[in-house]
């Protein structure tokens, strides 16, 4: 249930509605929007309580009460119709300017990380990515440098001025990752790790939430809800391809997800064409498609020497390929009325 206040409703009226919601045993979350405030009623609204809508609707300052049938509330577009802009240092994600997150799959060593970071900066990326804790399918594959990798990311941030996005695999690493990251990445394999999501909801750093390889969009929005219910509303949704039946590509890019998520939710939507496609040669086409479909940002893997990469070399762009792609993306952004 969402209670939409009238334009110009007073703080006192908003507080009175919150009081009424809480006295019925629900939690209230308020978006004090510029135009009007919206109050999300959190908890299970059973059918016997539906008459409550009439009660809430009769309170002073209330414009309308909407029963949301979806199981997500805080991530729903109706809670924040104006859209969310996530702020990472001086970068804004979710506004008219589209952002590009670029960097290697894994932080491997100092030279590789600094070269990749410089390539990201030189081509005009806004954020730097790099995994220090890697979720690998095989336990015998490179698992990441851990804290040493986080330190290299911090050095790369220092050198380029680009804020850092890095994956957290386990709630046990929270303190370490918090110390170095500007944005927590939750990988596809962890989208439904609800304890991890809840822990991130208690922090004050933005979260890039990647879609599980076979998760429905509604599941993803409920995963976002796990983070947001703790008070952290700085969440970005990342499409990274889903499991399909064809094996030409690593995954199947669900381009549909972009406009659907933009309509269902107020959260910024990012496309990761690299993991979606899994082959360097097709990454640019899908990156352009994502931007044309309305993504607020792209997350792209780059590497100074892809054949030598310890992970995902086969889908990484070399610096000059990335530079060329950024030029194309600027043209697409212009064509759809956005900046890059
Ligand atoms: C990654 O971003 O390097 C990664 C492992 O992605 P995903 O979780 O989408 O597979
Ligand atoms: Mn990767």
XYZ file of C-alpha atoms and ligand atoms in Angstrom:
351
model
C 0.000 0.000 0.000
C 1.209 3.471 -0.876
C -0.270 6.685 0.477
C 0.177 9.668 -1.801
C -0.068 13.010 0.005
C -1.535 16.124 -1.579
C 0.825 18.654 -3.055
C 1.668 21.061 -0.263
C 0.563 18.731 2.561
C 2.231 19.872 5.790
C 4.865 17.955 7.716
C 2.356 17.640 10.529
C -0.147 15.962 8.215
C 2.546 13.583 6.969
C 3.546 12.750 10.541
C -0.084 12.126 11.497
C -0.453 9.655 8.619
C 2.762 7.887 9.687
C 1.355 7.650 13.205
C -1.876 6.123 11.877
C 0.069 3.604 9.772
C 2.242 2.579 12.725
C -0.705 2.285 15.067
C -2.080 -0.394 12.714
C 1.125 -2.405 13.201
C 2.872 -1.479 9.929
C 6.168 0.240 9.261
C 6.078 3.468 7.290
C 8.772 4.740 4.915
C 8.432 8.282 3.642
C 9.703 9.785 0.430
C 9.462 13.521 0.985
C 9.536 14.288 -2.730
C 9.851 17.771 -4.156
C 6.324 17.745 -5.504
C 4.581 15.623 -2.918
C 5.319 13.102 -0.204
C 4.623 9.407 -0.607
C 4.354 6.992 2.305
C 4.965 3.289 1.721
C 3.159 0.981 4.134
C 5.517 -1.922 4.831
C 4.189 -5.230 6.064
C 1.628 -7.717 4.923
C -1.701 -6.080 4.197
C -4.233 -8.895 4.514
C -7.547 -8.707 2.772
C -9.429 -7.984 6.011
C -7.417 -4.853 6.363
C -8.276 -3.525 2.955
C -10.926 -1.215 4.486
C -7.870 0.499 5.955
C -7.427 2.239 2.621
C -10.633 4.184 3.339
C -9.372 5.115 6.804
C -6.044 6.356 5.539
C -7.681 8.120 2.618
C -9.851 10.128 5.003
C -6.844 11.566 6.865
C -6.009 15.233 6.331
C -3.625 15.931 3.491
C -3.999 12.523 1.823
C -4.669 12.557 -1.905
C -5.066 8.842 -2.569
C -4.196 5.398 -1.272
C -3.080 2.774 -3.751
C -2.969 -0.916 -2.977
C 0.179 -2.176 -4.687
C -0.257 -5.766 -5.674
C 3.491 -6.194 -6.222
C 5.505 -7.586 -3.342
C 8.012 -4.742 -3.610
C 7.176 -1.306 -2.296
C 10.283 0.824 -1.721
C 11.746 -0.123 -5.088
C 8.435 0.502 -6.859
C 8.097 3.487 -9.172
C 4.971 4.560 -7.274
C 7.037 5.220 -4.155
C 9.366 7.677 -5.898
C 7.743 8.694 -9.210
C 10.432 11.299 -9.842
C 13.165 8.619 -10.056
C 16.253 8.066 -7.928
C 19.603 9.650 -8.589
C 22.394 7.694 -6.897
C 25.387 9.815 -5.899
C 28.900 8.358 -5.799
C 31.346 11.080 -4.822
C 30.676 13.645 -7.577
C 29.124 11.206 -10.057
C 25.339 11.079 -10.432
C 23.673 7.945 -11.783
C 20.041 8.101 -12.859
C 19.998 11.636 -14.224
C 20.170 12.707 -17.854
C 23.866 11.952 -18.080
C 24.599 8.285 -18.776
C 27.559 6.781 -16.915
C 30.056 4.150 -17.951
C 31.690 1.884 -15.387
C 34.851 0.348 -16.818
C 37.718 -1.761 -15.566
C 39.059 -5.284 -15.498
C 37.087 -8.291 -14.363
C 39.694 -8.949 -11.644
C 42.385 -6.863 -10.035
C 45.474 -8.903 -10.942
C 48.515 -6.777 -10.148
C 49.558 -3.149 -9.806
C 50.589 -2.535 -13.427
C 47.502 -4.192 -14.887
C 45.155 -2.296 -12.559
C 46.764 1.096 -13.085
C 46.880 0.652 -16.862
C 43.250 -0.407 -17.009
C 42.247 2.501 -14.763
C 44.086 4.968 -16.947
C 42.415 3.541 -20.068
C 39.017 3.906 -18.367
C 39.710 7.516 -17.422
C 41.213 8.504 -20.763
C 38.184 7.223 -22.680
C 35.754 9.089 -20.407
C 34.430 6.447 -18.003
C 32.894 7.810 -14.792
C 33.549 4.886 -12.471
C 36.184 2.210 -12.166
C 35.408 -1.463 -11.635
C 37.590 -4.378 -10.572
C 36.982 -7.509 -8.525
C 39.175 -8.332 -5.537
C 36.893 -11.122 -4.308
C 35.894 -13.204 -7.329
C 32.927 -15.591 -7.547
C 34.469 -18.278 -9.793
C 32.636 -21.317 -11.039
C 35.681 -23.505 -10.333
C 37.301 -23.438 -6.887
C 40.643 -23.921 -8.677
C 40.361 -20.716 -10.740
C 41.905 -17.430 -9.612
C 39.847 -16.241 -6.644
C 41.038 -12.630 -6.503
C 43.699 -10.821 -4.500
C 41.395 -10.008 -1.569
C 42.426 -7.042 0.543
C 45.620 -6.555 -1.484
C 43.376 -6.092 -4.521
C 41.251 -3.536 -2.673
C 44.417 -1.584 -1.897
C 45.338 -1.533 -5.576
C 41.858 -0.290 -6.420
C 42.296 2.532 -3.927
C 45.602 3.414 -5.556
C 43.949 3.424 -8.993
C 41.202 5.695 -7.644
C 43.865 8.022 -6.315
C 45.639 8.060 -9.683
C 42.547 8.651 -11.846
C 39.987 10.285 -9.562
C 37.465 7.598 -10.547
C 35.311 6.143 -7.758
C 35.548 2.406 -7.322
C 32.922 -0.340 -7.762
C 33.932 -3.726 -6.364
C 32.201 -6.955 -5.481
C 31.442 -8.162 -1.990
C 31.036 -11.922 -1.840
C 30.527 -12.546 1.829
C 29.137 -10.510 4.760
C 32.342 -11.472 6.616
C 34.306 -9.185 4.257
C 32.038 -6.212 4.841
C 34.436 -4.160 6.948
C 37.299 -4.598 4.498
C 35.268 -3.879 1.387
C 33.524 -0.927 3.054
C 36.905 0.634 3.820
C 37.924 0.751 0.134
C 34.800 0.659 -2.042
C 32.676 3.574 -3.204
C 30.004 1.175 -4.504
C 29.369 -2.399 -3.380
C 28.745 -4.780 -6.256
C 26.488 -7.731 -5.495
C 27.232 -10.331 -8.138
C 24.634 -12.327 -10.025
C 25.339 -15.408 -7.935
C 24.577 -13.485 -4.759
C 21.405 -11.687 -5.809
C 19.428 -13.936 -3.511
C 21.894 -13.950 -0.621
C 19.397 -12.227 1.618
C 21.661 -11.944 4.679
C 24.269 -10.160 2.556
C 21.624 -7.835 1.092
C 20.318 -7.001 4.570
C 23.804 -6.196 5.812
C 24.368 -3.842 2.861
C 21.028 -2.206 3.673
C 22.505 -1.112 6.987
C 25.417 0.681 5.321
C 25.572 4.123 3.734
C 27.259 3.167 0.460
C 25.488 2.592 -2.873
C 24.927 -0.944 -4.122
C 25.109 -2.215 -7.713
C 22.770 -5.203 -7.609
C 23.249 -7.648 -10.461
C 20.430 -9.818 -11.714
C 20.647 -13.514 -10.927
C 21.221 -15.567 -14.111
C 17.704 -16.973 -13.927
C 15.975 -14.434 -11.727
C 12.722 -12.824 -12.771
C 12.645 -9.036 -12.741
C 10.163 -9.196 -9.871
C 12.662 -11.309 -7.903
C 15.319 -8.695 -8.545
C 13.112 -5.904 -7.259
C 12.425 -7.895 -4.114
C 16.168 -8.383 -3.679
C 16.518 -4.595 -3.918
C 13.781 -4.360 -1.308
C 15.933 -6.421 1.111
C 18.604 -3.729 0.857
C 16.237 -0.772 0.959
C 14.189 -1.871 3.945
C 17.280 -1.343 6.104
C 17.350 2.318 5.089
C 19.881 2.264 2.238
C 17.950 3.443 -0.822
C 21.045 3.971 -2.993
C 20.565 0.898 -5.166
C 21.256 0.417 -8.888
C 19.791 -2.502 -10.830
C 22.125 -4.270 -13.242
C 21.007 -6.507 -16.104
C 23.876 -8.876 -17.041
C 22.185 -11.457 -19.204
C 20.102 -14.447 -18.275
C 20.367 -18.142 -18.988
C 18.995 -18.919 -22.445
C 18.947 -22.028 -24.589
C 21.492 -20.875 -27.156
C 25.191 -21.335 -26.491
C 26.540 -18.804 -29.009
C 26.866 -16.278 -26.213
C 27.633 -16.667 -22.539
C 24.164 -15.430 -21.582
C 21.172 -13.903 -23.314
C 20.922 -10.151 -22.951
C 17.462 -9.290 -21.752
C 17.196 -5.888 -23.388
C 13.504 -5.916 -22.452
C 14.564 -5.655 -18.826
C 15.722 -2.077 -19.310
C 12.414 -0.387 -20.196
C 10.465 -2.736 -17.921
C 12.629 -1.974 -14.875
C 12.545 1.742 -15.687
C 8.750 1.607 -15.598
C 8.328 -0.651 -12.585
C 11.016 0.951 -10.459
C 12.521 4.371 -9.757
C 16.020 2.914 -9.360
C 18.731 3.550 -11.980
C 19.225 0.696 -14.453
C 22.666 -0.393 -15.661
C 23.462 -2.868 -18.434
C 26.568 -5.040 -18.293
C 27.087 -6.057 -21.936
C 30.327 -7.925 -21.133
C 28.831 -10.737 -19.035
C 25.650 -10.660 -21.127
C 27.500 -11.491 -24.320
C 30.736 -13.083 -23.156
C 32.682 -12.371 -26.378
C 34.662 -9.190 -26.976
C 33.579 -8.842 -30.611
C 29.860 -8.572 -29.768
C 30.134 -6.411 -26.665
C 30.019 -3.044 -28.524
C 26.763 -3.868 -30.359
C 24.992 -4.785 -27.141
C 26.453 -1.801 -25.288
C 24.974 0.477 -27.960
C 21.659 -1.366 -27.789
C 21.522 -0.943 -24.018
C 22.108 2.748 -24.246
C 19.473 3.101 -26.962
C 16.999 1.135 -24.804
C 17.295 3.659 -21.991
C 19.918 2.317 -19.591
C 21.274 4.878 -17.133
C 24.691 3.331 -17.376
C 26.854 0.544 -18.756
C 29.380 -1.666 -16.954
C 32.107 -2.794 -19.341
C 35.137 -5.015 -18.781
C 38.437 -3.740 -20.202
C 41.967 -5.103 -19.887
C 45.365 -3.831 -21.081
C 46.200 -7.305 -22.404
C 43.099 -9.527 -22.598
C 44.836 -12.779 -23.658
C 46.804 -12.643 -20.414
C 43.780 -11.887 -18.196
C 43.231 -14.137 -15.188
C 39.460 -13.940 -15.686
C 37.100 -12.959 -18.494
C 39.814 -12.033 -21.006
C 37.603 -13.380 -23.791
C 35.007 -10.680 -23.189
C 37.284 -7.760 -22.286
C 37.949 -4.798 -24.561
C 41.462 -3.541 -25.162
C 41.955 0.174 -24.365
C 41.715 1.247 -28.010
C 38.562 -0.820 -28.553
C 37.031 0.819 -25.495
C 38.000 4.269 -26.732
C 36.298 3.603 -30.079
C 33.191 2.259 -28.347
C 32.920 5.369 -26.152
C 32.830 7.513 -29.309
C 29.963 5.421 -30.665
C 28.156 5.547 -27.332
C 28.310 9.341 -27.312
C 26.505 9.356 -30.653
C 23.844 6.941 -29.363
C 23.396 8.984 -26.197
C 22.830 12.117 -28.284
C 20.329 10.271 -30.474
C 18.207 9.336 -27.465
C 18.408 12.759 -25.868
C 20.988 11.970 -23.226
C 24.541 13.030 -22.493
C 27.627 10.947 -21.964
C 31.743 -9.525 -12.601
O 31.169 -8.425 -12.652
O 32.961 -9.692 -12.813
C 30.914 -10.722 -12.372
C 31.409 -11.809 -11.802
O 29.651 -10.563 -12.836
P 28.339 -11.465 -12.593
O 28.127 -11.486 -11.110
O 27.284 -10.694 -13.324
O 28.586 -12.808 -13.181
Mn 33.919 -10.715 -15.072
